[in-house]
Tab-separated table of C-alpha atoms in Angstrom:
chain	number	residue	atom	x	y	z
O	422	UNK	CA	-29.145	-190.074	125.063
O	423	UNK	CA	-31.512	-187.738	126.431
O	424	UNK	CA	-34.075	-185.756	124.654
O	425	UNK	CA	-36.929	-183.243	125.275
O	426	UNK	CA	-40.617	-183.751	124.507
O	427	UNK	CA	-41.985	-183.445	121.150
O	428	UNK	CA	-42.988	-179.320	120.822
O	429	UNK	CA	-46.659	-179.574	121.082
O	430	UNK	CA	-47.394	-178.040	117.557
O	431	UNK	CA	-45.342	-180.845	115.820
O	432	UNK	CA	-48.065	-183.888	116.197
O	433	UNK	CA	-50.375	-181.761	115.661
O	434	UNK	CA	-48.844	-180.866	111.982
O	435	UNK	CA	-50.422	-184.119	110.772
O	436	UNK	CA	-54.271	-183.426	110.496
O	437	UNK	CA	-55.299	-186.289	108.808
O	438	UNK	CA	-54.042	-188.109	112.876
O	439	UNK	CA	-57.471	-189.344	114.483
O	440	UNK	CA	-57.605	-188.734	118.512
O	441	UNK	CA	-56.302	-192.339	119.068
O	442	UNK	CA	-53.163	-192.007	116.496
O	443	UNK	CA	-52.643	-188.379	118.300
O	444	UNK	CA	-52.389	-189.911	121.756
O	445	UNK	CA	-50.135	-192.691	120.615
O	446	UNK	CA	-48.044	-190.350	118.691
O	447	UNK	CA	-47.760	-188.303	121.955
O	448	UNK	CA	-46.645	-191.544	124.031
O	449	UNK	CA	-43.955	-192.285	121.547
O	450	UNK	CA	-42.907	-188.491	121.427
O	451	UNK	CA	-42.862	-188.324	125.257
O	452	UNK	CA	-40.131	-191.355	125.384
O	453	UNK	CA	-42.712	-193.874	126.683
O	454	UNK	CA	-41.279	-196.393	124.307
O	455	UNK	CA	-37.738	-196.371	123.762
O	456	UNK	CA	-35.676	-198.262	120.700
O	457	UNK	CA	-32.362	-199.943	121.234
O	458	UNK	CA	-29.362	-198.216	120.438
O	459	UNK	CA	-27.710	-198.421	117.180
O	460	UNK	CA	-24.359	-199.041	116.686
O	461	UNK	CA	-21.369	-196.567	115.013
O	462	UNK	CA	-22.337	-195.970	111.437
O	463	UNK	CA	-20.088	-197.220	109.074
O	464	UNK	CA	-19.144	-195.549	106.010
O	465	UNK	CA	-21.727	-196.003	103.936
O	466	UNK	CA	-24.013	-195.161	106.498
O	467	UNK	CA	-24.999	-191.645	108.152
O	468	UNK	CA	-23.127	-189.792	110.383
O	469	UNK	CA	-23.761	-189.021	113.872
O	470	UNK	CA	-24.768	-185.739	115.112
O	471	UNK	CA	-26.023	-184.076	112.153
O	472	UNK	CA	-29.450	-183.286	110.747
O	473	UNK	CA	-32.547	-185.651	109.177
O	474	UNK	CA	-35.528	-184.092	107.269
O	475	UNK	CA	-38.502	-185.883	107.188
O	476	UNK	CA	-40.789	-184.799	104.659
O	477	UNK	CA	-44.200	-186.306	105.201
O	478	UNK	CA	-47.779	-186.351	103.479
O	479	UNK	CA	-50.122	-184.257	106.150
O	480	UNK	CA	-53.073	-186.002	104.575
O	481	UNK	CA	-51.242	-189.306	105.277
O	482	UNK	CA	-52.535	-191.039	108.820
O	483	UNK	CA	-50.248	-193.392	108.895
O	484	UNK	CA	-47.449	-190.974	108.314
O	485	UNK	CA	-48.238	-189.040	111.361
O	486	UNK	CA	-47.445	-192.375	113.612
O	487	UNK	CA	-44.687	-194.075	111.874
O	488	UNK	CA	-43.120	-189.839	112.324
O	489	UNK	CA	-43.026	-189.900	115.611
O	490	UNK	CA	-41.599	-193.657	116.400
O	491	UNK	CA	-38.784	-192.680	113.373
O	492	UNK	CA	-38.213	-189.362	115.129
O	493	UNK	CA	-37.644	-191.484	119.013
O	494	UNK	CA	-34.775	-193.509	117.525
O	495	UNK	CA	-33.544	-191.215	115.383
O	496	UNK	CA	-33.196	-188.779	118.121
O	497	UNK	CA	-31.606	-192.104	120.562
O	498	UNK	CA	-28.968	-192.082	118.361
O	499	UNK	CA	-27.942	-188.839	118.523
O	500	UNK	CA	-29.755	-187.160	115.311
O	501	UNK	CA	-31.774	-184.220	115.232
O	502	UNK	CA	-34.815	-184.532	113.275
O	503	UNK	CA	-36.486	-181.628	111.286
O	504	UNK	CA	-40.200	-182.226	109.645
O	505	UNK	CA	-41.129	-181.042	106.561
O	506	UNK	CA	-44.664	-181.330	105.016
O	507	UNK	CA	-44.724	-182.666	101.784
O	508	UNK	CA	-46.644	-178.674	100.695
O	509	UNK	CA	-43.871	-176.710	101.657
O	510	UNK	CA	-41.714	-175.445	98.877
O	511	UNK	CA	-38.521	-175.094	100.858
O	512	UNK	CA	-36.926	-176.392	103.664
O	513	UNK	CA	-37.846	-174.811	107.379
O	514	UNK	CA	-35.470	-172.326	108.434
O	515	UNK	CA	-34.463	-174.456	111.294
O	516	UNK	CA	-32.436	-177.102	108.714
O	517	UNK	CA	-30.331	-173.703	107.990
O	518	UNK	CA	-30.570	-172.315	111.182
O	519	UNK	CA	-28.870	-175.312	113.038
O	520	UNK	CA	-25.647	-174.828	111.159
O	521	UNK	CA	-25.598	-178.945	111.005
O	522	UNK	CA	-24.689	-181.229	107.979
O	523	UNK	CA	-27.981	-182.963	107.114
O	524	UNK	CA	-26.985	-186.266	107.092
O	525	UNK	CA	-29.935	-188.509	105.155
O	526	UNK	CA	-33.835	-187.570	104.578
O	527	UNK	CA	-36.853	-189.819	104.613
O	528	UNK	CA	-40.001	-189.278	102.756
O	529	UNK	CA	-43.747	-190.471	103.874
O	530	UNK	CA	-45.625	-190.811	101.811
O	531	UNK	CA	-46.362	-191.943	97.840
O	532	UNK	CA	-44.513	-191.149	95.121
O	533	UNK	CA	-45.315	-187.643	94.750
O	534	UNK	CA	-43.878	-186.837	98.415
O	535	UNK	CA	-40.872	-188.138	97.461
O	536	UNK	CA	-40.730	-186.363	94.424
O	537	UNK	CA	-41.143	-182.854	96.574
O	538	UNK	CA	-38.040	-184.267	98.696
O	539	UNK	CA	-35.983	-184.374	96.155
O	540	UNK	CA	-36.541	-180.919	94.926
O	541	UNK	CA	-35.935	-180.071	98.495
O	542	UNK	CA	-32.695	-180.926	97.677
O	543	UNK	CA	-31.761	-180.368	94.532
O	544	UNK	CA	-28.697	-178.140	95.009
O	545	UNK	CA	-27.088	-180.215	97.969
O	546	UNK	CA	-28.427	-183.788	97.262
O	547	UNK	CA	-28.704	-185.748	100.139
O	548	UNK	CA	-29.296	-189.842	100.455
O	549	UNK	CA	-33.296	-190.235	100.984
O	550	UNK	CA	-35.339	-193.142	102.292
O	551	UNK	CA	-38.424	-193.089	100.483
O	552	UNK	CA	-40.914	-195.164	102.577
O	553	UNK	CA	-44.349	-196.030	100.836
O	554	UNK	CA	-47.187	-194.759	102.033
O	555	UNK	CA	-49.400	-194.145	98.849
O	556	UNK	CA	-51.831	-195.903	95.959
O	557	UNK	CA	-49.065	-196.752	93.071
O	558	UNK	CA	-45.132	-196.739	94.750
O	559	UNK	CA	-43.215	-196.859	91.910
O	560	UNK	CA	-40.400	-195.127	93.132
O	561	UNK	CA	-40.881	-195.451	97.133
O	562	UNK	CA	-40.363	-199.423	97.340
O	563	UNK	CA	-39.734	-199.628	101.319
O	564	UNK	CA	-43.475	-200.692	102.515
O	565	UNK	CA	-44.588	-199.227	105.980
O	566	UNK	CA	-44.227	-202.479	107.468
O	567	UNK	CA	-40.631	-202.577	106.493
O	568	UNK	CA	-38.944	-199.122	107.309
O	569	UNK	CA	-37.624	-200.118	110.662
O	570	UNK	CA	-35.731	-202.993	109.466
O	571	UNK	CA	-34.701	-200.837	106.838
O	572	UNK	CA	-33.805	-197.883	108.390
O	573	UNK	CA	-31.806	-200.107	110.660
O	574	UNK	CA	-30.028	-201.447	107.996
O	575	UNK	CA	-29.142	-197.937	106.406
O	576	UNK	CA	-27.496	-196.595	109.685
O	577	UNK	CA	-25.358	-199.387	110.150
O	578	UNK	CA	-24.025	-199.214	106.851
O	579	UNK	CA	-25.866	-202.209	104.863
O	580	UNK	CA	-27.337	-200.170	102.060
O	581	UNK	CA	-25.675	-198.741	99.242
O	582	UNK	CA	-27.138	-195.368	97.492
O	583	UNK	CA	-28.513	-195.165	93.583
O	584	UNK	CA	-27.559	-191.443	92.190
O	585	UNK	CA	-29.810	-190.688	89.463
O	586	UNK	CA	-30.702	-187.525	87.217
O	587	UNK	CA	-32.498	-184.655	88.060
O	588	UNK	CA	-33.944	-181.898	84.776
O	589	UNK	CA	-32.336	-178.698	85.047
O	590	UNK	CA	-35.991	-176.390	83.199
O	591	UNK	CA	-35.094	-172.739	82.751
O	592	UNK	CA	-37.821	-170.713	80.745
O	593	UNK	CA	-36.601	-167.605	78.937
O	594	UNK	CA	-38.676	-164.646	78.185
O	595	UNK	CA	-37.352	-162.034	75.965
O	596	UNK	CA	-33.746	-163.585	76.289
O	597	UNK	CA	-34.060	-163.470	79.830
O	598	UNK	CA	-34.510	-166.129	82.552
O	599	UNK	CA	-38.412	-166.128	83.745
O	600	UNK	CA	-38.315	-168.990	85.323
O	601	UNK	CA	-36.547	-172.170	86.740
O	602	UNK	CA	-37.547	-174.944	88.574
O	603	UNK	CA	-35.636	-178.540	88.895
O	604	UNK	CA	-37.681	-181.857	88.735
O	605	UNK	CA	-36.721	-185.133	89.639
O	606	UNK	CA	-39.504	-187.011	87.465
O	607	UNK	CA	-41.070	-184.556	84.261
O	608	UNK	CA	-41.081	-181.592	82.594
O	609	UNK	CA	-44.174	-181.253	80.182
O	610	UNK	CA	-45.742	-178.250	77.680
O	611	UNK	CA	-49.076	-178.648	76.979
O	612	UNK	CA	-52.044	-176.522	76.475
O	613	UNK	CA	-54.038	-175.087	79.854
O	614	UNK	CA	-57.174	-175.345	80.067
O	615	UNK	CA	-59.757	-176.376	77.089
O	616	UNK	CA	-58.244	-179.249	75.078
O	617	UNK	CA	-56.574	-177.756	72.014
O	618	UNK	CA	-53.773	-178.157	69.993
O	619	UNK	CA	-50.229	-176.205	70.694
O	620	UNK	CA	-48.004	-175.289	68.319
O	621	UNK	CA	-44.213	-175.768	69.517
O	622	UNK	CA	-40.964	-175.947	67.935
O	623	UNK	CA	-38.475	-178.130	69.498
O	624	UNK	CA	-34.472	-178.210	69.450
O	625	UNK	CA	-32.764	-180.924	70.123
O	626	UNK	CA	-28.451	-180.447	71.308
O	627	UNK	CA	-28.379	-176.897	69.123
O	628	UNK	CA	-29.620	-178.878	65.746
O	629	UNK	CA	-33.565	-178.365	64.664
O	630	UNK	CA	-35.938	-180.799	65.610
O	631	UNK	CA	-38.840	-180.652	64.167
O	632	UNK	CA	-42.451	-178.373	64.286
O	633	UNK	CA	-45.128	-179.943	66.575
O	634	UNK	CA	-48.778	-179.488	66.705
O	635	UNK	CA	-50.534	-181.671	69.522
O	636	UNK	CA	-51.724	-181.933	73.258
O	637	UNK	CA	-47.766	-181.136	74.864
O	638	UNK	CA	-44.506	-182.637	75.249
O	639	UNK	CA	-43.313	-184.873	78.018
O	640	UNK	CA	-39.471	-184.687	78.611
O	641	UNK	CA	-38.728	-187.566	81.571
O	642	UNK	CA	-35.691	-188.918	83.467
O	643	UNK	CA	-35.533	-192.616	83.568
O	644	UNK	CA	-37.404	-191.913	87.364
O	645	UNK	CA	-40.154	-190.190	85.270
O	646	UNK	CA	-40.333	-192.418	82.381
O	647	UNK	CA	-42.599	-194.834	84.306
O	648	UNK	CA	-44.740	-192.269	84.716
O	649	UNK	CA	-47.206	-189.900	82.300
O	650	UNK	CA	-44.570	-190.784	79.497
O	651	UNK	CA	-45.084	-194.201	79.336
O	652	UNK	CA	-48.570	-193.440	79.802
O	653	UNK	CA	-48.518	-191.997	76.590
O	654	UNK	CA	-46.830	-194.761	74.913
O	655	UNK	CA	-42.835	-193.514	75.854
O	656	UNK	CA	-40.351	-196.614	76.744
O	657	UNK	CA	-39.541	-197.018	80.174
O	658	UNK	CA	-35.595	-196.008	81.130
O	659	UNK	CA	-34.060	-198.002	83.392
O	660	UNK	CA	-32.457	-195.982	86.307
O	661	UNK	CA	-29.856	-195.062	87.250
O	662	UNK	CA	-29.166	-194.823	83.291
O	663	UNK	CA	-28.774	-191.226	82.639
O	664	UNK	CA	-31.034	-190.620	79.499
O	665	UNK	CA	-33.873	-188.133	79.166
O	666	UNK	CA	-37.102	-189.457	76.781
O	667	UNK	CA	-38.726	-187.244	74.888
O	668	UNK	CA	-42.298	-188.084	74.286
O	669	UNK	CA	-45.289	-186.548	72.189
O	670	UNK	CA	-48.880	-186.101	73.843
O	671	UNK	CA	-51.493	-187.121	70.835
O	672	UNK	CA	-49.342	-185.945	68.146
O	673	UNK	CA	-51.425	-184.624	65.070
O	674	UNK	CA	-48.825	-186.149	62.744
O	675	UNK	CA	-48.241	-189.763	63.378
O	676	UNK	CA	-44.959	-189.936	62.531
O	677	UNK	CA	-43.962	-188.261	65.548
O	678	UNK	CA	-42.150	-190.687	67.808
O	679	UNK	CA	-40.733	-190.960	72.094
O	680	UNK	CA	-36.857	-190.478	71.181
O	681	UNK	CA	-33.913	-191.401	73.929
O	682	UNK	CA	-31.842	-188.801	74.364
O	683	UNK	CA	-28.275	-188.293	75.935
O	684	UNK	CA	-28.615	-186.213	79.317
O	685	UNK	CA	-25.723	-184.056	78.206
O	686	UNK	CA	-27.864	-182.640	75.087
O	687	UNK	CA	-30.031	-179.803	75.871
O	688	UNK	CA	-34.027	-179.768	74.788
O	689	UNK	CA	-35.321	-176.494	73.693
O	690	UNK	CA	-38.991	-176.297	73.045
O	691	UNK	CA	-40.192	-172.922	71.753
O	692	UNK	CA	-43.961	-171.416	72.149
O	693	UNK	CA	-44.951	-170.683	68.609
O	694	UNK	CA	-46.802	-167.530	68.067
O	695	UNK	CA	-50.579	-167.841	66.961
O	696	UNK	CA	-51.817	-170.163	70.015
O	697	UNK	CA	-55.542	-170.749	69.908
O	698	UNK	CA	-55.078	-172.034	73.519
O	699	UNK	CA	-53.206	-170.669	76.877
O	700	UNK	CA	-49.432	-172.699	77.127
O	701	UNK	CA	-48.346	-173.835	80.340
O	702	UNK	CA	-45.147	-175.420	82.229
O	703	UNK	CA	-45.874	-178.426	84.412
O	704	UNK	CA	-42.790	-179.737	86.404
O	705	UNK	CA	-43.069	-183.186	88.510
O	706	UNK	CA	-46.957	-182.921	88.361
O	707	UNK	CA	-46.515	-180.236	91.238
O	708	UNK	CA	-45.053	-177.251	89.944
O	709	UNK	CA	-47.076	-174.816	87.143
O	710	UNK	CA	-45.990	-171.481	85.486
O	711	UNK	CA	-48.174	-170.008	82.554
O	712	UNK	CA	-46.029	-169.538	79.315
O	713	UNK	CA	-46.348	-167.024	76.537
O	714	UNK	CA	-45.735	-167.158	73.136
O	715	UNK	CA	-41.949	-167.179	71.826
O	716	UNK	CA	-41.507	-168.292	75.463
O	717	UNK	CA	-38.491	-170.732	75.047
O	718	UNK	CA	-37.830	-173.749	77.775
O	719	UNK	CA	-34.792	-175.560	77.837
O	720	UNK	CA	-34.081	-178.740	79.335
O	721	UNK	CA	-31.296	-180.714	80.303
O	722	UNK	CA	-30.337	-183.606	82.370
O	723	UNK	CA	-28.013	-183.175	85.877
O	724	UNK	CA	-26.387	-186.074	86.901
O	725	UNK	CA	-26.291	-187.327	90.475
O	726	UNK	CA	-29.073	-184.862	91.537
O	727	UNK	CA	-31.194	-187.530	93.162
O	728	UNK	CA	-29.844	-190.306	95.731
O	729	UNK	CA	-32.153	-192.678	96.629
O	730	UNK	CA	-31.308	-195.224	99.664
O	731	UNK	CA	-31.904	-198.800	98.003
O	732	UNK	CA	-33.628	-201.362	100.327
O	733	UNK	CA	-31.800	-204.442	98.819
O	734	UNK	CA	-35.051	-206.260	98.757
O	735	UNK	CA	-36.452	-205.381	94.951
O	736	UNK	CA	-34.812	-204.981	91.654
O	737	UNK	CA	-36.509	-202.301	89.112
O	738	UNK	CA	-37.434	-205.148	86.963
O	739	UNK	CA	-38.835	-206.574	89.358
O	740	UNK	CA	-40.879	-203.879	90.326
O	741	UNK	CA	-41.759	-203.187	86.738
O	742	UNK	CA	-43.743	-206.944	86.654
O	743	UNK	CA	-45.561	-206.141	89.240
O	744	UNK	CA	-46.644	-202.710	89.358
O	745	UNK	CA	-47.460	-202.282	85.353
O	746	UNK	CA	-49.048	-206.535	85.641
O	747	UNK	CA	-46.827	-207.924	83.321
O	748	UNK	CA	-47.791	-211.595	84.166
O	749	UNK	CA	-48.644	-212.670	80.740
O	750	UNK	CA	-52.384	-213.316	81.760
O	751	UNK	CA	-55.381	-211.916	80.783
O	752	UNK	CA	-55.723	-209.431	83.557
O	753	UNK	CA	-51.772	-208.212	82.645
């Protein structure tokens, strides 16, 4: 299938590219290598013709090269591929622009890129291939080295896709809606700035759940509970269950507890007045709005927000032992 050259400005969106990667990029943009054709997708594959985002990590090098050889057979078999930088808040204007179905995105990157791809798109979810690229990789198991075979695999209808939970935060101010964001791992109240104690009431589906003094509160999907949540002692969640954990930051009374909570109940955690310390909103580790006191957030869980293409090749225990060293050893 034919195709044009790669617009000039799009290799050079990656600025973490040396010369060498640039001029290789351009070789692979130009059609100087070709892939083989793939053949018709079946059902649980993508369709032909529509749209695939790529969100990438600009800071990534790798993720400037592996771009533009995904983009070449992407494009060879009949795609049209849209980047996305990993910074941008919302989708380019050419995804709504084309008036095309996106079909699947791919993320390159670490954990946190995929993370901003799924926010991407939270209100129309779409399958995503998260490739690894980063330090930790909890969530993005496809390695570098393995994204061809894998991608391969996807479009002709090998893979199957994992729907998981995405938090629905809305602040309200005043009884009206401030603020509302949608996060794919965490959703966490804690205090901005110099360490001090906040004061927060929490609700938990319409029935009181207790006062809290302390660093924050953590609420996490099962994606997030490997995270900061089970950093500060939360149990981990295994997807695709859909359960939100609730966990406390350095409680100041020890009997507060991480408690497993049904998606379908709604978290409320109020501001209390009298704050010795500024209140803030942190959502996937990326997003941040200031709170004020009597500033109420609630939270609640939205199934089959997230679709994540599976590789086939680990299982989430699997991937627990090794990434957290459960071996047994010394060094575990």
């Amino acid at each position: 299938m034919p195709r044009g050259p790669f617009p000039d400005d799009e290799c050079a969106s990656f600025p973490a590219l040396s010369h060498s990667w640039k001029e290789e990029c351009s070789a692979y943009c130009q059609g100087t290598v070709h892939f083989a054709l793939i053949p018709a997708y079946t059902e649980t594959g993508a369709a032909m013709g529509g749209l695939t985002v790529i969100v990438y990590n600009p800071q990534k090098t790798l993720a400037g090269k592996i771009f533009c050889r995904m983009k070449t057979k992407l494009e060879e078999n009949g795609f049209e591929v849209v980047p996305c930088s990993s910074r941008e808040q919302r989708l380019p204007k050419r995804v709504e622009e084309s008036g095309k179905k996106v079909e699947f995105a791919v993320s390159l990157g670490g954990d946190g890129t995929f993370l901003s791809c799924a926010r991407k798109f939270a209100l129309n979810p779409v399958p995503v291939l998260p490739v690894h690229l980063g330090t930790f990789g909890f969530i993005t198991e496809v390695t570098h080295y393995e994204w061809e075979e894998t991608l391969d695999a996807w479009l002709t209808g090998k893979l199957e896709v994992e729907s998981r939970l995405m938090l629905n935060v809305e602040v309200y101010r005043a009884g009206k809606v401030a603020a509302q964001y949608r996060g794919a791992n965490d959703a966490v109240v804690s205090a901005a700035g110099i360490s001090k104690m906040v004061r927060l009431s929490v609700e938990l589906g319409g029935y009181e759940g207790g006062r809290f003094q302390g660093d924050g509160i953590i609420l996490a999907t099962a994606t997030g509970s490997t995270g900061h949540s089970l950093a500060a002692g939360g149990p981990v969640i295994v997807p695709p269950m859909d359960a939100l954990v609730l966990t406390p930051l350095s409680p100041f009374s020890l009997s507060w507890r991480s408690m497993v909570l049904p998606s379908s109940d709604e978290a409320v955690i109020r501001v209390d007045r009298h704050q010795r310390v500024s209140v803030q909103l942190t959502v996937d580790g990326q997003e941040l709005f200031p709170l004020e006191e009597e500033d109420e957030i609630h939270v609640m869980g939205i199934p089959d927000s997230v679709r994540i293409i599976k590789s086939n090749r680990r299982v989430f225990y699997e991937v627990v032992r090794n990434k957290l060293g459960w071996s047994g050893g010394v060094n575990a």
